[in-house]
Coordinates of C-alpha atoms in Angstrom, one line a residue:
M1 CA -88.8 44.7 158.2
T2 CA -91.4 45.0 155.5
T3 CA -93.5 48.1 154.9
Q4 CA -97.1 48.8 154.0
Q5 CA -96.0 50.8 150.9
H6 CA -93.7 48.1 149.6
P7 CA -94.9 44.8 151.1
E8 CA -92.4 42.7 149.1
A9 CA -89.5 44.9 150.2
V10 CA -87.1 44.9 153.2
L11 CA -86.2 48.3 154.6
K12 CA -82.5 48.5 155.7
D13 CA -80.6 51.7 156.5
G14 CA -83.2 53.8 154.7
V15 CA -83.1 51.8 151.5
Y16 CA -85.7 49.4 150.2
Y17 CA -84.4 45.9 149.1
H18 CA -86.4 43.8 146.6
E19 CA -85.6 40.4 145.1
F20 CA -86.6 39.2 141.7
D21 CA -85.2 36.7 139.2
I22 CA -85.3 39.2 136.3
V23 CA -85.4 43.0 136.4
I24 CA -86.3 44.8 133.2
V25 CA -85.3 48.5 133.0
G26 CA -87.7 50.3 130.7
A27 CA -91.4 49.7 129.8
G28 CA -91.5 50.6 126.1
G29 CA -92.0 48.1 123.4
A30 CA -88.8 46.2 124.0
G31 CA -89.2 46.1 127.7
M32 CA -92.8 44.9 127.8
R33 CA -92.2 42.4 125.0
A34 CA -89.4 41.0 127.1
A35 CA -91.7 41.0 130.2
I36 CA -94.4 39.0 128.3
E37 CA -91.8 36.4 127.5
A38 CA -90.1 36.4 130.9
G39 CA -93.1 36.8 133.3
P40 CA -94.6 33.3 133.0
G41 CA -91.2 31.6 133.6
A42 CA -89.6 33.8 136.3
R43 CA -90.3 36.3 139.0
T44 CA -90.1 39.5 136.9
A45 CA -90.1 43.2 137.7
V46 CA -90.3 46.1 135.3
I47 CA -88.8 49.4 136.4
T48 CA -89.7 52.5 134.4
K49 CA -89.3 56.2 135.0
L50 CA -92.6 56.8 133.0
Y51 CA -96.0 55.2 133.3
P52 CA -95.6 52.4 130.6
T53 CA -98.1 53.7 128.1
R54 CA -96.2 57.0 128.0
S55 CA -93.1 55.4 126.7
H56 CA -91.7 56.7 123.4
T57 CA -92.7 53.6 121.5
G58 CA -96.1 55.2 121.4
A59 CA -94.7 58.0 119.1
A60 CA -93.7 55.5 116.3
Q61 CA -96.2 56.1 113.6
G62 CA -95.7 54.4 110.3
G63 CA -95.6 50.6 110.6
M64 CA -93.8 47.4 111.3
A65 CA -92.0 45.5 108.5
A66 CA -92.7 41.8 107.8
A67 CA -92.7 39.9 104.5
L68 CA -96.3 38.7 104.9
A69 CA -96.9 39.1 101.1
N70 CA -100.5 40.0 101.9
V71 CA -100.6 42.7 99.2
E72 CA -97.7 42.0 96.9
E73 CA -95.2 39.2 96.4
D74 CA -92.5 39.4 99.0
S75 CA -89.9 37.2 100.9
W76 CA -87.8 37.4 104.0
E77 CA -84.6 37.2 101.9
W78 CA -85.6 40.4 100.1
H79 CA -86.2 42.0 103.5
T80 CA -82.8 40.9 104.7
F81 CA -81.2 42.3 101.6
D82 CA -82.9 45.7 102.1
T83 CA -81.9 45.7 105.8
V84 CA -78.2 45.0 104.9
K85 CA -78.1 47.4 102.0
G86 CA -80.0 50.1 103.8
G87 CA -77.6 49.8 106.7
D88 CA -74.7 50.5 104.2
Y89 CA -73.3 47.0 104.8
L90 CA -72.3 47.6 108.4
V91 CA -75.2 45.3 109.4
D92 CA -74.3 42.0 111.0
Q93 CA -76.0 39.8 108.4
D94 CA -76.8 36.9 110.7
A95 CA -78.8 39.3 112.9
A96 CA -80.5 40.8 109.8
E97 CA -81.6 37.3 108.7
I98 CA -83.1 36.6 112.2
L99 CA -84.9 39.9 112.1
A100 CA -86.5 39.2 108.7
R101 CA -87.2 35.5 109.3
E102 CA -88.9 36.2 112.7
A103 CA -90.7 39.3 111.6
I104 CA -93.7 37.2 110.3
D105 CA -94.2 35.5 113.7
A106 CA -93.7 38.8 115.5
V107 CA -96.6 40.4 113.6
I108 CA -98.8 37.4 114.1
D109 CA -97.9 37.4 117.9
L110 CA -99.2 41.0 118.1
E111 CA -102.3 40.2 116.1
N112 CA -103.1 37.3 118.4
M113 CA -102.6 39.7 121.4
G114 CA -105.3 41.9 120.0
L115 CA -103.5 44.6 118.0
P116 CA -106.0 46.3 115.6
F117 CA -104.0 46.4 112.3
N118 CA -105.5 48.0 109.2
R119 CA -107.1 45.3 107.0
T120 CA -107.4 44.6 103.3
P121 CA -110.9 44.1 101.9
E122 CA -110.2 40.3 102.3
G123 CA -109.6 40.8 106.0
K124 CA -105.8 40.3 105.9
I125 CA -103.3 42.6 107.6
D126 CA -102.9 45.5 105.2
Q127 CA -99.4 46.6 104.1
R128 CA -97.9 49.8 102.6
R129 CA -94.7 51.0 101.1
F130 CA -91.8 52.4 103.2
G131 CA -88.4 53.8 102.4
G132 CA -85.7 51.3 101.4
H133 CA -88.0 48.3 101.2
T134 CA -88.0 46.7 97.8
A135 CA -88.9 43.5 95.9
D136 CA -86.4 41.3 94.2
H137 CA -83.3 42.9 95.6
G138 CA -83.9 46.5 94.8
K139 CA -85.8 46.4 91.6
T140 CA -89.1 48.0 92.7
P141 CA -90.7 49.3 95.9
V142 CA -92.8 46.8 97.8
R143 CA -95.6 47.0 100.3
R144 CA -94.1 45.4 103.5
A145 CA -95.1 47.7 106.4
C146 CA -98.0 46.4 108.5
Y147 CA -99.7 49.3 110.1
A148 CA -102.5 50.7 112.3
A149 CA -103.3 54.0 110.6
D150 CA -100.3 56.3 111.6
R151 CA -100.5 55.2 115.3
T152 CA -98.8 51.8 115.0
G153 CA -96.3 52.3 117.9
H154 CA -99.2 53.6 120.1
M155 CA -101.2 50.5 119.3
I156 CA -98.3 48.2 120.0
L157 CA -97.6 49.9 123.3
Q158 CA -101.2 49.6 124.4
T159 CA -101.4 46.0 123.3
L160 CA -98.2 44.9 125.1
F161 CA -99.2 46.7 128.3
Q162 CA -102.7 45.1 128.3
N163 CA -101.0 41.7 128.0
C164 CA -98.5 42.5 130.7
V165 CA -101.4 43.3 133.0
K166 CA -103.1 40.1 132.1
L167 CA -100.0 38.2 133.1
G168 CA -99.7 40.0 136.4
I169 CA -96.2 41.6 135.6
N170 CA -94.8 43.6 138.5
F171 CA -94.5 47.2 137.4
F172 CA -92.6 49.8 139.4
N173 CA -93.8 53.0 137.7
E174 CA -91.9 56.3 138.0
Y175 CA -88.8 54.6 139.3
Y176 CA -85.6 56.0 137.8
A177 CA -82.9 53.3 137.4
L178 CA -79.6 55.1 138.1
D179 CA -77.0 52.3 138.6
L180 CA -76.3 48.7 137.6
I181 CA -74.9 46.7 140.5
T182 CA -71.9 44.7 139.4
V183 CA -69.2 42.8 141.2
K184 CA -66.0 41.2 140.0
D185 CA -65.4 37.4 140.3
A186 CA -62.1 35.8 141.2
D187 CA -60.9 36.1 137.5
G188 CA -61.8 39.8 137.3
N189 CA -64.9 39.3 135.1
T190 CA -68.1 41.4 135.6
Q191 CA -71.0 39.8 137.3
V192 CA -74.5 41.4 137.6
A193 CA -76.3 41.6 141.0
G194 CA -79.2 44.0 140.2
V195 CA -80.2 47.7 139.8
V196 CA -80.4 50.8 142.0
A197 CA -83.5 53.0 141.4
Y198 CA -84.8 56.3 142.7
E199 CA -88.5 56.5 143.4
L200 CA -89.7 59.8 142.0
A201 CA -92.8 60.1 144.3
T202 CA -90.8 59.8 147.5
G203 CA -87.1 60.3 146.8
D204 CA -86.5 56.8 148.3
L205 CA -83.7 54.6 147.0
H206 CA -84.5 51.0 146.0
V207 CA -82.1 48.1 145.5
F208 CA -83.5 45.4 143.1
H209 CA -81.4 42.3 143.7
S210 CA -81.7 40.0 140.7
K211 CA -80.1 37.2 138.8
A212 CA -80.6 38.9 135.4
V213 CA -81.1 42.5 134.2
I214 CA -82.5 43.5 130.8
F215 CA -82.0 47.1 129.7
A216 CA -84.7 48.4 127.4
T217 CA -84.4 52.2 128.0
G218 CA -84.6 53.6 124.5
G219 CA -82.4 56.2 122.8
F220 CA -80.7 59.5 123.5
G221 CA -82.0 61.9 120.9
K222 CA -82.1 64.8 123.4
I223 CA -78.4 65.3 122.8
Y224 CA -79.8 67.3 119.8
K225 CA -82.0 70.4 119.8
T226 CA -84.1 69.4 116.7
T227 CA -85.3 65.9 117.5
S228 CA -88.4 63.7 117.3
N229 CA -87.5 62.2 120.6
A230 CA -89.4 62.8 123.8
H231 CA -87.9 64.9 126.7
T232 CA -87.2 61.7 128.6
L233 CA -84.9 60.1 126.0
T234 CA -81.7 61.0 127.7
G235 CA -79.8 57.7 127.2
D236 CA -80.0 56.6 130.9
G237 CA -79.5 52.9 130.3
V238 CA -76.7 53.4 127.7
G239 CA -75.0 55.9 130.1
I240 CA -75.2 53.5 133.1
V241 CA -73.6 50.7 131.1
W242 CA -70.9 53.2 129.8
R243 CA -70.0 54.3 133.3
K244 CA -69.6 50.7 134.3
G245 CA -66.7 50.3 131.9
L246 CA -68.7 48.2 129.4
P247 CA -68.4 49.1 125.7
L248 CA -70.7 50.9 123.4
E249 CA -70.9 50.0 119.7
D250 CA -71.3 52.2 116.6
I251 CA -72.3 55.1 118.7
E252 CA -71.4 57.6 116.0
F253 CA -74.3 56.5 113.8
F254 CA -77.4 58.6 114.4
Q255 CA -80.3 58.7 112.1
F256 CA -81.9 62.0 111.0
H257 CA -85.5 61.4 109.9
P258 CA -86.2 63.4 106.7
T259 CA -89.7 64.7 107.6
G260 CA -89.7 66.5 110.9
L261 CA -91.9 69.6 111.1
A262 CA -89.6 72.5 110.2
G263 CA -88.2 74.3 113.2
L264 CA -89.8 71.9 115.6
G265 CA -88.6 68.3 114.8
I266 CA -92.0 66.7 115.5
L267 CA -92.2 63.7 113.3
L268 CA -94.3 63.2 110.2
T269 CA -94.3 59.5 109.5
E270 CA -92.6 58.0 106.4
G271 CA -95.9 56.3 106.0
A272 CA -97.0 59.6 104.3
R273 CA -94.5 59.0 101.5
G274 CA -95.5 55.4 101.6
E275 CA -99.0 56.5 100.7
G276 CA -97.7 58.7 97.9
A277 CA -96.7 62.0 99.5
I278 CA -93.9 63.9 97.5
L279 CA -91.0 66.0 98.6
R280 CA -90.7 69.2 96.7
N281 CA -88.3 72.2 96.8
A282 CA -89.2 75.9 96.6
S283 CA -89.9 75.7 92.9
G284 CA -92.2 72.7 93.3
E285 CA -89.7 70.2 91.7
R286 CA -89.9 66.6 92.9
F287 CA -86.1 66.7 93.6
M288 CA -85.7 63.1 94.7
E289 CA -86.2 62.0 91.1
R290 CA -82.7 63.5 90.5
Y291 CA -81.1 61.6 93.4
A292 CA -82.9 58.3 93.5
P293 CA -84.7 57.8 90.1
T294 CA -85.9 54.2 90.9
I295 CA -87.6 54.7 94.3
K296 CA -87.5 58.5 94.6
D297 CA -89.0 59.7 97.9
L298 CA -88.8 56.2 99.4
A299 CA -85.0 56.0 99.4
P300 CA -83.5 55.1 102.8
R301 CA -83.7 57.9 105.3
D302 CA -80.0 58.8 105.4
I303 CA -80.1 59.5 101.6
V304 CA -83.3 61.5 101.7
A305 CA -82.2 63.6 104.7
R306 CA -78.9 64.5 102.9
C307 CA -80.7 65.4 99.7
M308 CA -83.1 67.7 101.6
V309 CA -80.2 69.5 103.3
K310 CA -78.3 69.7 100.0
E311 CA -81.4 71.4 98.4
V312 CA -81.4 74.0 101.1
L313 CA -77.6 74.6 101.0
E314 CA -77.7 75.1 97.3
G315 CA -80.4 77.7 97.5
R316 CA -83.5 75.7 96.6
G317 CA -85.1 75.8 100.0
A318 CA -88.5 77.3 100.7
G319 CA -89.9 79.8 103.2
P320 CA -88.8 83.3 104.2
H321 CA -85.3 82.1 105.1
K322 CA -85.2 79.3 102.4
D323 CA -84.4 76.8 105.2
Y324 CA -86.8 73.9 104.6
V325 CA -88.5 71.9 101.8
Y326 CA -92.1 70.8 101.4
L327 CA -93.9 67.5 102.0
D328 CA -96.8 67.6 99.5
C329 CA -99.8 65.5 100.5
T330 CA -102.5 67.5 98.7
H331 CA -103.0 65.1 95.9
L332 CA -103.8 62.2 98.3
G333 CA -107.1 63.7 99.2
A334 CA -108.9 64.3 102.5
E335 CA -110.2 60.7 102.9
V336 CA -106.7 59.2 102.8
L337 CA -105.2 61.8 105.1
E338 CA -108.0 61.6 107.6
T339 CA -108.3 57.8 107.7
K340 CA -104.7 56.5 107.1
L341 CA -102.7 59.5 108.3
P342 CA -104.9 61.2 110.9
D343 CA -102.2 62.0 113.5
I344 CA -99.7 63.7 111.1
T345 CA -102.6 65.7 109.6
E346 CA -103.5 67.0 113.0
F347 CA -99.8 67.7 113.9
A348 CA -99.4 69.9 110.9
R349 CA -102.6 71.8 111.7
T350 CA -101.8 72.2 115.4
Y351 CA -98.1 73.0 115.4
L352 CA -97.6 74.8 112.1
G353 CA -101.1 76.0 111.2
V354 CA -100.8 74.2 107.9
D355 CA -103.6 72.0 106.5
P356 CA -102.0 69.1 104.5
V357 CA -105.3 68.6 102.6
T358 CA -104.8 71.9 100.8
E359 CA -101.2 73.0 101.2
P360 CA -97.7 71.5 101.4
V361 CA -96.1 71.0 104.9
P362 CA -92.7 72.6 105.7
V363 CA -90.3 69.8 106.7
M364 CA -86.6 69.3 107.5
P365 CA -84.5 66.4 109.0
T366 CA -84.8 65.7 112.7
A367 CA -82.6 63.6 115.0
H368 CA -84.6 60.4 115.3
Y369 CA -82.8 57.2 116.1
A370 CA -79.5 55.9 117.5
M371 CA -78.2 52.9 115.5
G372 CA -75.5 52.3 118.0
G373 CA -75.7 51.4 121.7
I374 CA -75.0 48.6 124.1
P375 CA -73.4 45.7 122.1
T376 CA -75.3 42.4 122.3
T377 CA -75.4 39.0 120.8
N378 CA -78.3 37.8 118.7
N379 CA -79.8 36.5 122.0
G380 CA -79.7 39.9 123.7
E381 CA -76.6 39.1 125.9
V382 CA -74.5 42.2 126.6
L383 CA -70.9 42.0 125.5
Q384 CA -68.0 43.1 127.7
N385 CA -65.6 42.9 124.7
N386 CA -65.8 41.6 121.2
D387 CA -66.6 38.0 122.1
T388 CA -67.3 37.7 125.8
V389 CA -70.7 38.3 127.4
V390 CA -71.6 39.6 130.8
P391 CA -73.6 36.7 132.4
G392 CA -77.1 37.7 133.2
L393 CA -77.0 41.1 131.5
Y394 CA -79.2 41.7 128.5
A395 CA -80.3 44.6 126.3
A396 CA -83.0 45.2 123.6
G397 CA -84.5 47.9 121.5
E398 CA -82.9 51.3 120.7
C399 CA -80.5 51.2 123.6
A400 CA -79.0 48.0 122.2
C401 CA -76.8 47.4 119.2
V402 CA -77.2 43.8 117.8
S403 CA -76.1 45.2 115.1
V404 CA -79.2 44.8 112.9
H405 CA -79.4 48.5 111.7
G406 CA -75.8 49.0 110.8
A407 CA -75.1 52.6 109.7
N408 CA -78.7 53.4 108.9
R409 CA -82.0 51.9 110.1
L410 CA -84.7 51.2 107.6
G411 CA -88.1 52.6 108.5
T412 CA -90.4 50.1 110.2
N413 CA -87.5 48.0 111.3
S414 CA -87.5 49.6 114.8
L415 CA -90.9 48.4 115.8
L416 CA -89.8 45.0 114.4
D417 CA -86.5 45.1 116.3
I418 CA -88.2 45.7 119.7
N419 CA -90.5 42.8 119.2
V420 CA -88.0 40.3 117.8
F421 CA -85.1 41.0 120.1
G422 CA -87.3 42.0 123.1
K423 CA -88.8 38.5 122.9
R424 CA -85.3 36.9 122.5
S425 CA -83.8 38.7 125.4
G426 CA -86.8 37.8 127.7
R427 CA -86.7 34.2 126.6
N428 CA -83.0 33.8 127.1
A429 CA -83.0 35.6 130.5
V430 CA -85.5 33.0 131.7
E431 CA -83.3 30.2 130.6
Y432 CA -80.3 31.8 132.3
V433 CA -82.0 32.4 135.7
Q434 CA -83.3 28.8 135.9
T435 CA -79.8 27.6 136.7
A436 CA -78.1 30.8 137.9
D437 CA -77.6 31.8 141.5
F438 CA -78.0 35.3 143.0
V439 CA -74.7 37.2 143.1
P440 CA -74.2 38.5 146.6
L441 CA -74.7 42.3 146.9
P442 CA -71.9 44.6 148.0
E443 CA -72.1 46.0 151.5
D444 CA -73.8 49.3 150.5
P445 CA -75.0 48.9 146.9
A446 CA -76.8 52.3 146.9
K447 CA -73.8 54.3 148.0
E448 CA -72.7 55.8 144.6
V449 CA -76.3 56.8 143.7
R450 CA -76.8 58.4 147.2
E451 CA -73.6 60.4 146.9
M452 CA -74.4 61.5 143.4
L453 CA -77.9 62.8 144.3
E454 CA -76.8 64.5 147.5
G455 CA -73.9 66.1 145.8
L456 CA -76.2 67.6 143.2
R457 CA -78.7 68.7 145.9
S458 CA -76.1 70.4 148.1
N459 CA -74.1 72.0 145.3
T460 CA -73.8 75.8 145.9
G461 CA -72.8 76.7 142.3
T462 CA -74.5 79.2 140.0
E463 CA -74.9 77.3 136.7
R464 CA -78.4 76.4 135.5
I465 CA -79.3 73.0 134.0
A466 CA -81.5 74.5 131.3
V467 CA -78.7 76.8 130.1
L468 CA -76.2 74.0 129.9
R469 CA -78.6 71.6 128.2
K470 CA -79.6 74.2 125.6
K471 CA -76.0 75.0 124.8
L472 CA -75.2 71.3 124.3
Q473 CA -78.1 70.7 122.0
E474 CA -77.5 73.8 119.9
E475 CA -73.8 72.8 119.4
M476 CA -74.7 69.2 118.5
D477 CA -77.2 70.5 116.0
A478 CA -74.6 72.9 114.5
N479 CA -71.6 70.5 114.5
A480 CA -72.6 66.9 114.6
Q481 CA -75.9 66.6 112.7
V482 CA -76.5 65.5 109.1
F483 CA -73.1 66.8 107.8
R484 CA -69.9 66.6 109.8
T485 CA -66.2 67.5 109.5
E486 CA -63.0 67.1 111.5
E487 CA -63.3 70.8 112.4
T488 CA -66.9 70.8 113.5
L489 CA -66.5 67.6 115.6
T490 CA -63.4 68.9 117.3
N491 CA -65.3 72.1 118.1
V492 CA -68.2 70.4 119.7
M493 CA -65.9 68.2 121.8
G494 CA -64.3 71.3 123.1
T495 CA -67.7 72.7 124.0
I496 CA -68.7 69.5 125.8
H497 CA -65.5 69.7 127.9
D498 CA -66.4 73.2 128.9
L499 CA -69.9 72.2 129.8
R500 CA -68.6 69.3 131.9
Q501 CA -66.6 71.9 133.9
R502 CA -69.6 74.1 134.3
F503 CA -71.7 71.1 135.2
K504 CA -69.7 70.7 138.4
N505 CA -71.1 74.0 139.5
V506 CA -74.8 73.5 138.8
H507 CA -77.4 74.8 141.2
I508 CA -80.6 72.8 142.1
D509 CA -83.4 75.0 143.3
D510 CA -85.6 72.2 144.6
K511 CA -83.9 70.6 147.7
G512 CA -86.9 68.3 148.3
K513 CA -87.4 64.6 147.6
R514 CA -90.9 64.3 146.1
F515 CA -91.1 64.6 142.3
N516 CA -87.9 66.6 142.2
T517 CA -87.8 67.3 138.4
D518 CA -85.0 69.8 138.9
L519 CA -82.8 67.0 140.3
L520 CA -84.0 64.6 137.7
E521 CA -83.0 66.9 134.8
A522 CA -79.5 67.4 136.4
V523 CA -79.0 63.6 136.4
E524 CA -80.2 63.4 132.8
L525 CA -77.9 66.1 131.7
G526 CA -74.9 64.1 133.1
F527 CA -75.9 61.2 130.8
L528 CA -76.4 63.5 127.8
L529 CA -72.9 65.0 128.2
D530 CA -71.3 61.6 128.4
L531 CA -73.1 60.3 125.3
A532 CA -72.7 63.5 123.2
E533 CA -68.9 63.3 123.7
I534 CA -68.7 59.7 122.6
V535 CA -70.8 60.4 119.5
A536 CA -68.6 63.2 118.5
Y537 CA -65.3 61.4 119.3
A538 CA -66.3 58.2 117.5
A539 CA -67.6 60.2 114.5
R540 CA -64.3 62.1 114.3
N541 CA -62.4 58.8 114.3
R542 CA -64.4 57.3 111.4
R543 CA -62.9 59.2 108.5
E544 CA -65.4 58.0 105.9
S545 CA -69.1 58.5 105.0
R546 CA -71.5 55.7 105.6
G547 CA -75.2 55.6 106.3
G548 CA -76.2 58.2 108.9
H549 CA -72.6 59.4 109.3
M550 CA -71.7 61.9 106.5
R551 CA -68.3 63.4 106.6
E552 CA -68.0 66.3 104.1
D553 CA -64.2 66.0 104.4
Y554 CA -64.3 62.3 103.7
P555 CA -67.4 61.9 101.4
D556 CA -66.7 58.3 100.2
R557 CA -67.4 55.0 101.9
N558 CA -64.1 53.3 102.7
D559 CA -64.7 49.5 103.0
E560 CA -61.1 48.6 103.1
Q561 CA -60.5 50.5 106.3
Y562 CA -63.9 51.0 108.0
M563 CA -66.0 48.0 107.2
Q564 CA -66.0 47.3 110.9
H565 CA -67.9 48.3 114.0
T566 CA -66.6 51.0 116.4
M567 CA -66.2 49.8 120.0
A568 CA -65.8 52.6 122.6
Y569 CA -64.6 52.0 126.2
L570 CA -64.4 54.4 129.2
T571 CA -60.8 54.1 130.5
G572 CA -60.3 57.2 132.7
D573 CA -61.7 60.4 134.2
P574 CA -64.4 61.8 131.8
H575 CA -63.6 65.3 133.0
S576 CA -60.1 65.2 131.4
P577 CA -59.9 67.8 128.6
D578 CA -58.7 65.3 125.9
P579 CA -61.1 62.4 125.1
E580 CA -58.1 60.3 124.3
D581 CA -57.3 60.3 128.1
H582 CA -60.6 58.6 128.9
I583 CA -62.1 57.0 125.8
K584 CA -60.5 54.0 124.0
L585 CA -61.7 53.1 120.5
D586 CA -61.4 49.7 119.1
W587 CA -62.9 47.7 116.2
K588 CA -65.1 44.7 115.9
P589 CA -65.6 42.7 112.6
V590 CA -68.9 42.8 110.7
V591 CA -70.6 39.4 110.4
F592 CA -71.1 38.3 106.8
T593 CA -73.2 35.2 105.9
K594 CA -72.4 32.8 103.0
N595 CA -74.3 30.4 100.8
D596 CA -73.6 26.7 100.2
K597 CA -70.9 27.7 97.7
G598 CA -69.0 29.8 100.2
E599 CA -70.1 33.0 98.4
L600 CA -71.2 36.1 100.4
N601 CA -75.0 36.3 100.5
Y602 CA -75.0 40.1 100.6
P603 CA -71.7 41.4 99.3
P604 CA -71.1 45.2 99.7
M605 CA -72.0 47.1 96.6
E606 CA -72.7 50.7 95.6
R607 CA -76.0 52.0 97.1
K608 CA -77.9 53.1 94.0
Y609 CA -81.6 53.6 94.2

């Protein structure tokens, strides 16, 4: 039978069944860019636990990289070099070339969709400097970031949503995807049959039967306490794929953005330093001149974050507790701050009571971006091992690992990533569904989700979700943040095991079904515990320092042993005390490209700036 509330659905045994060619999970930049590509060629649905324009893409401030050369000489080869070098050579170089080559069309696509970029006096898209982006292979900073004030992500999100509406894309807003429906074929290979989602407004379960699924669910920064990530970034899509026995790639690499508001983590865009803002210690010294004399404050984020923490640890921090440094924007003037950086100016005034026009802003690194995630090909196809894809399963954006960011993502490459690889995943999903058949659903596809939710609702334990989440985040901040050691990572894994045991006894006060945020946060905590453990375990296994992963006990990069991607697999009961009992770690080669002479285009070298 069909229902008035869901006219396209069939109600069976209390579960709504929908049928689409392609189901996209997530309505941020990657999800909606995929939808724009997929919608005209296939019946497409977008499932999102937030209203689309509340997605975290809207928090991205600074810009989107593309070698347009509108302001200064530039080339996509230089952009590729910066991406590879910035990622500390763990970047798959074929993916980096795709990113840099297709960046120009990606920006023009958005311009044609109506995005209001800042303009030069000649009417071209304006561009500004950003960390790690250089001309002529590192010789000098270059203006490569296309921007819309300091609201670039917000503008992209609004523009993509308006174009999705124009195309008539089917949105299922405030539907929380909780399971990927998979079946095994005769040879034991994974096949995709759809998604199970929980409708927040009613508590109803929905089965979306589809030929293809695209995950675009964003990151998982809420494993940390100090983070620029929104409360909803709990790694749902990454966690779902992990629980299905599919691998995660380079999960130990997490980026800590240098300029979060001290004590809060709210982001101040790198665009501020691109406009000329300067990092200073308590004595007013521009300390980045000592660490990166060529590009100073615009070194890659991992380098700047470590330098800031080092300044504090060595006693040069500012404030009553000497636990932060300053971002000095005062010399930029009110006009630049109010016109090109209005949001961060307001953030500093609102949250710290500091006016950037007249006084420096206290800042410290904040957990910002996951370089690792669901492993994919350059076409967005999800891998089930190093070289075999799951037919019909795709991923794009921060939840995916192409790997185009390697060990450290360059600023402005994230907004570029979601557009280039969101487009590619949508386009390739359409090609796939044109010849693919629906995989038959299992007898009760919503069974596991139903049992999980009812188990949480009916639990009579005494543990509180907020207490467990706070403990997890504080321990991750203390033991697995900018600097890590064998001891700190082992300690946090022990804490996570204890929290898993306590999680079995959580108490949900709200037993209802409508907008049950108590239940929602319990589910999210389960994903956070899974992902925090993998981050710590993979980080302990990588006994070197590279990009966003800094081991104080192994301070050097070790190309001979670790110039390869980490691949993590779930192999047993995650509640077992020893991660070795349920996590298997393997390796995957990094892709290097060569020129006509057979020489490496981008050979690993020392990262001097």
